[in-house]
Amino acid sequence: MTRNVIFEPYGITIAVEDGENLLRAALDAGVHVNASCGGQGVCGKCRVILEFGELETDPGENIGESDWNAGYRNACRSRVYSDVVVRIPPESLLDRRSILRRHPGIALRPSPIDFKAIKAAGLYSPAFEKRLVELTPPTLMNNLCDMSRLEAGLARRHGLDAVTLDFYLTRALSRALRENNFEVTATLDFSRRRYHFPHVLNVEGGDTTQRHLAFAVDIGTTTVWVQLIDIAAGEVLGHAADYNGQLTYGDDVITRIMYSQKEQGLKRLQEAVVATINRLMHQLLHKHAIPADEISHITMAANTTMTHLFYGIDPGSIRLSPYVPTVCNVPLVRARDLGLDVPPHVFINCVTSVSSYVGGDIVAGVLASGIYKDPRLTLYIDLGTNGEIVIGNEQWLACAACSAGPAFEGGGIKHGMRATVGAIEEVSVNPENYEPMIITIGMTKPKGLCGSGMINLMAALMESSLLEPNGRFRTDLNTPRLRMGEFGREYVVAYAEDNQIGQDITFSEADVDNLIRAKAAMFAGYVTLLESVGIEFGDIDQVILAGGFGNFINIENAVTIGILPDLPRERFQFVGNGSLQGATLMALARELLDQERRVAGMMTNFDLSEVPSYMSHYVAALFLPHTKAEFFPTVTERLRMQKP
Amino acid sequence: MTRNVIFEPYGITIAVEDGENLLRAALDAGVHVNASCGGQGVCGKCRVILEFGELETDPGENIGESDWNAGYRNACRSRVYSDVVVRIPPESLLDRRSILRRHPGIALRPSPIDFKAIKAAGLYSPAFEKRLVELTPPTLMNNLCDMSRLEAGLARRHGLDAVTLDFYLTRALSRALRENNFEVTATLDFSRRRYHFPHVLNVEGGDTTQRHLAFAVDIGTTTVWVQLIDIAAGEVLGHAADYNGQLTYGDDVITRIMYSQKEQGLKRLQEAVVATINRLMHQLLHKHAIPADEISHITMAANTTMTHLFYGIDPGSIRLSPYVPTVCNVPLVRARDLGLDVPPHVFINCVTSVSSYVGGDIVAGVLASGIYKDPRLTLYIDLGTNGEIVIGNEQWLACAACSAGPAFEGGGIKHGMRATVGAIEEVSVNPENYEPMIITIGMTKPKGLCGSGMINLMAALMESSLLEPNGRFRTDLNTPRLRMGEFGREYVVAYAEDNQIGQDITFSEADVDNLIRAKAAMFAGYVTLLESVGIEFGDIDQVILAGGFGNFINIENAVTIGILPDLPRERFQFVGNGSLQGATLMALARELLDQERRVAGMMTNFDLSEVPSYMSHYVAALFLPHTKAEFFPTVTERLRMQKP
Ligand code: FES
Ligand code: FES
C-alpha cells in the first residue's frame, strides 16, 4: 500500500510504501533535512513538524514535551502509515532554488526473477524433471532386471526410448521398487551438456514428483549466495549468503591466486569455499525442512578465478601473461567429489567463463538478462573491483574487464568500508550551509562510507559546488566542514561526536582521486569497447546494471560522477545479482542450461590492456564527470545551472 | 622342444615337453606305474628301468646303489631331457590288454589369448587410446583456455572434432602443459558405452603414448584374478590371483547374498572383494614397476551376484522368486568411487549379465570364444557350483544355469578339497590288482581329492570295473582297496601311511552319488536346453569348456562319467578362464567393448526349473554314464569291451 507524504513549505509530494522511514522519504523526494547521526535518533537534528495524518514515531530524548505536542518529530525515528503532511521547520528552511538542484534518485529496485513472466514466455521448462513410473512387478515369465524394467517403464509411460542411467541409482533401486509396490519416481537430466540421451540421475520410492528442489550458487570473491529453488513449484524458496570463507586467505582474486600457488594453498582455498557453501545449504535445508535427497542438482556461477578455486583447478596461469585460464567450460562432476554435502546423484552445472577476467558470473548475468536473444543493443555493466562490461544483442556480444581497483568496495579510501551496518549509504549536502544529511545502513551511528555512499557523497559534493570538476575542493568557502587534512583538503562527513569510531569521518582529495581513477577505468572501458565494435553511446537501447554493488547504486549520482554514461535514465535497469539470477534461471529453464556454452562462445573478449587507445580514454575520464562535456550533456547542464 | 619317451615292453611312444616328469608322461601315455605317494618320492613304488638316454633324477632313498647302477629310477623323481627308452619292471608288468583299456587323455591346455591372431583378425584396436598432442603455447593474441586449446589440438592433429572431457583432467592440465612445452598425451575412450563422443579421460605431460596399461579383473565366487595388460604393446604383462576376500563370509553365492542382507553386510562384502583386488593390483604394479597413473581403465567380469557385491548393489532379489537381479548392465563408475586404489580417471567397464544366474562371466566367455560371430553351432560349458551352458552361433544364443552343487569343487565329498598343493589330480587304477597310480598337485603326499581328481578317479574306477553303472562298487572282488565304510562301500585311494592326513583317503558310494547328481544336473541341462531350441547333440560343431575347473579337466574321463556329451573329441576346446579372457579382450578390442551389451541381449535365458522336462532328464542322467546308452556310444562300447 502506498502513502503520500507532502513536504511543506515546498509542496513536494512523494508516494512511499506503507511503513517507510520519513528521513528516507525526504531524501528520495530531494528534500534536505539536517541529519548527521546516520538516522540513529541521537543527533536530534532531523526535526520536522507533523501537520496532518499519523506517524509512528519512537519519541527518543531529543524532543521535549511541548515540542512533541506542537508536532515536532525526528524524521529518522518516524514511519509513515497514513497520508501525511510534514513541514520542514524554519531553522532548516532553504530557498526553493536549492531544492530544485537536487535530482531525486531513480527508485529502481533489483527485480527478483519474475516467474510468471518466465512461465508466460514458455521458458519455464527445467532441464531436470521428475517422472512417476509405475512398473509391473516381475514374475517368472517376466523377469527383466530392475534396471531394464525401469528403462522399459520410462519408454512405455513417458516415451523415453533411450536413456542413460547413473551408477548410484543402482544402489537404491531394488529397495525403492520393492517397498513401493514397483512405483518409483525417476529424476532425469534432459540437458544436452554432457549426456547424449536423457540421463536418469536418481530413483525414489513412490510418487515424489512434487518434492523436487535444486540449489543455485553464486560464488563471489567476497560473498557466496545460495538460493534454494523449488523446481516442482517453479519458485525460489529462499536464499542465504555469507562471506566467502576464502577471505582469510586474501581479499581479492590476485592474492587468492598467489595463495593457491603455495603448498596446500589450492586445497585450503577449495575447502574454505566448500565449507561456506555447505553451511549455507544446510541452513536453507534446515529452515525449509527439506531432506538433502530431494535436491536434484546444483547450478553455479562465479568469476573465472573463483570457479577454478571451487573446483580445485590451478588458477596460476590467470595471473601471468598471456592470462589464460585452465578451463572455461568445466566438465560435469559430482558435487560430492568436491566435498559438497549432498547425495551422489547431485552434479554441478557451472556456467562457462569467457576468459580469465570475464567469468561465468558475467555470462550468467547475460543469460539472466536475456541480452543474447534481445534485438535491442544492450550495455551490461557489472561494477566491482573487476568491472566487467558486455555490449551487444542477439547477433553479437563483445565483452571486456576493467581493473577498477578496490575503490568501489571501499578499498584505498580512508573511511571506506563494506556495505554493512553503520556504513553511510545515502548522503545529500545542503548547498546553503554545506551540512550533510546522511543515512546509514541499519540507521545506526556511522562508521564509514560504503561504495554507494561514496558515489552519493561525491555527487552531492559536486552538486553543492564543493567539489570542482578536477577533483579538488573549493578553497574559497568558509565552512568548518571543509579543511586541510593529512591527505590534502577534506570534507568532514560526520564529526567524531556523531559517529561510532571516535574520529571524524572525512572524505579527502586523495579519496576523490581514487574514486576518479576507478570510474575512469570503467568509463574508458565503455568507450574503448564501443569504439572497438563501432558503436556510439546514443545507439545503446538499454543499460543493465548488475553486481551486489549495482543493486544499491543511485543511478543519477553514478551518472553525475561519470561512472555510468549520461543516457536517458529510463534506459537503465537493474538485474540485481546477475550471477545468482543466471544460475537460478539455469535450474528453471532448460533453454539456458542448453545455451549457456553457446552464449559464452558468442562473447568476443577484448583485452583492454592490449587496445592502444584505452590509456588515452582513461586519461580523458580523469575528470568530473569527464573532460569531454558532450559525453555528459544533462550533468553538464545541471551543474552549469546551479553555479552560484 | 619335445622329447620322445618309449615305454617298454609295450612299445608305447609319447612325445613330451623337455623337462616333463616321467610319472606324468607314463600317465599321459596310458602306462600304469604303481604310485601311491602322489609323486613325492617316498613310497618308492614307481620304479622304472632306464634303458636308453638320460633322465635327470633326484636319487632319493628308495633306490639302492646296485639298483641305481642297473638303471632303476623312481619315475616321479625323474625328468626327461633327452629321448629315452624306459622299461616297466616285471613286478609292475601287466598284460597288454589292460593297457589298451586306458585311453590317453586329450592333451588340451588352456590357450592363452593369441595376440598375433587377434591382430591378424583386425581385432586389435583398443577402445582406449593415447594420442600425442603438440599445442601452440598461448599468446596475448591467441589466448584460448588450456582446455579449449587441447580440444582444438585434438581436432587439428587427430581429426577429433567433437570430444567430451573428464572433470579430473582439468586439475592436471595446466601443469602438464606448462612443464612440457605444451606437449601432452591425452587418453581417450572411444567406446560407445556411455559417452556419445570420444571421451578424454586424462592428460599427461610429454609423450607417454608408449606407457598405457589396463587391468582386467575376473571376480569369481572363490578366486579373484587380475591381469595387467600393456595396451600400447598389445600384450598381457602378467596376472595375479588370490582367494576372494569374501570367503570369510560364506563359500557360495547364496550364503553371500544372505550375509549381504545383514546390517553392514553388503558394505563388508564390498570392501572385502575390493581389498582383494587392490592387493592384486598393487602386486602387479609393483612387480612390473608401473605407476598407477599409467592405468587407463579396468575391465571386469563376474557372475551376477559377485557383480552386485563388487558394486555395493543389493543382490537380495537374486535369491528370491522370481529371481531378478537389480541390474545386468552396470553403468560406468569411477573405480575410485568403489574404493579401488587407482587414479580418478580410471572407470570400470563391467561385462553385462544376462540374468540372476547367467552372469557377465559367461557373457565374457562368449565374447572371448567368439561364439557370437561364429557360424558354427557351439556348446559353451562353464563347470562349477553353478554350471552355466550356452548354445548357439552368430544368429542366436540360448543359455541356462544348472545348480550342480558344490561337488565339482570338492564340496559334500568326504575327502574333497580345492585344487591346491596335495590334492590328487591324476589317477589311474590298475585293472589287474586295483592298485591306484596317483599324482598330486605339487607332487607332495596326498591330502584329498580335487574336482578333476574325482572325475579322473571315477572314470578309472569305471574302467577298471570296480564301479558299476548304477554308482555301486562291485561286491565280488577280493581287494583290500574296496571295503565297507561309514558311508557305504568305499575305495581306498591312499592309505594313511602314504598321505598327509593321518587317515585313509577314501572315495565312498555316498561321494559317488554326490558326483553323479552334479553331473546329472549338468547333463540334464544340455539335454533340456538343446530340446528347447530344437537341436540334437550331433548338430553341435564345437564344445568349449571354460572355468578355472574346466582348464584342468581330462575330457576323456569327463565324457566317461557323463559330465560332457560323447562327441568326437576334436570338437572339444578349452577357453581357460573365459571370464578373465573376455575382460582382457575387452581391454584390447574395442569391438568387444562395443558389442558386449548386444551379445548379452542376444542370449535368451532359459530358467531350467521352469521347464517341465528338466526333472525327467535329470533322473535319466543319474547313471554312469547315462541310462540312455545311445547318448554315450564310444564310452558304452569301450566299457563293454573291457568287461572281464
Ligand atoms: S536524530 Fe535523526 S538523523 Fe540524527
Ligand atoms: S615314490 Fe614315486 S610315486 Fe611314490
GROMACS .gro file of C-alpha atoms in nm, chain A residues 27 29 49 51 122 131 162 170 192 214 220 237 240 256 279 288 357 384 497 501 537 554 557 562 642:
model
   25
   27LEU     CA    1   1.593   1.206   0.079
   29ALA     CA    2   1.197   1.344  -0.252
   49ILE     CA    3   0.666   1.916   1.217
   51GLU     CA    4   0.082   1.888   1.029
  122GLY     CA    5   0.735  -2.055  -2.227
  131ARG     CA    6   0.871  -3.866  -1.370
  162ALA     CA    7   1.674  -4.422  -2.494
  170THR     CA    8   2.152  -4.890  -0.885
  192ARG     CA    9   2.249  -3.174  -2.354
  214ALA     CA   10   1.778  -2.753  -0.661
  220GLY     CA   11   3.166  -1.408  -0.531
  237LEU     CA   12   1.204  -2.084  -0.156
  240ALA     CA   13   2.127  -1.745   0.227
  256ARG     CA   14   4.393  -1.577  -0.371
  279ARG     CA   15   2.692  -2.418   0.572
  288HIS     CA   16   1.266  -2.520   0.497
  357TYR     CA   17   3.870  -1.185  -1.633
  384GLY     CA   18   3.327  -0.409  -0.879
  497GLU     CA   19   3.078   1.304   1.834
  501ILE     CA   20   3.469   0.549   1.551
  537PHE     CA   21   2.665   0.574  -2.673
  554ASN     CA   22   2.183   0.567  -0.722
  557ASN     CA   23   2.453   1.012  -0.881
  562GLY     CA   24   3.076   0.979  -1.453
  642GLN     CA   25   2.345   2.568  -1.025
   0.00000   0.00000   0.00000
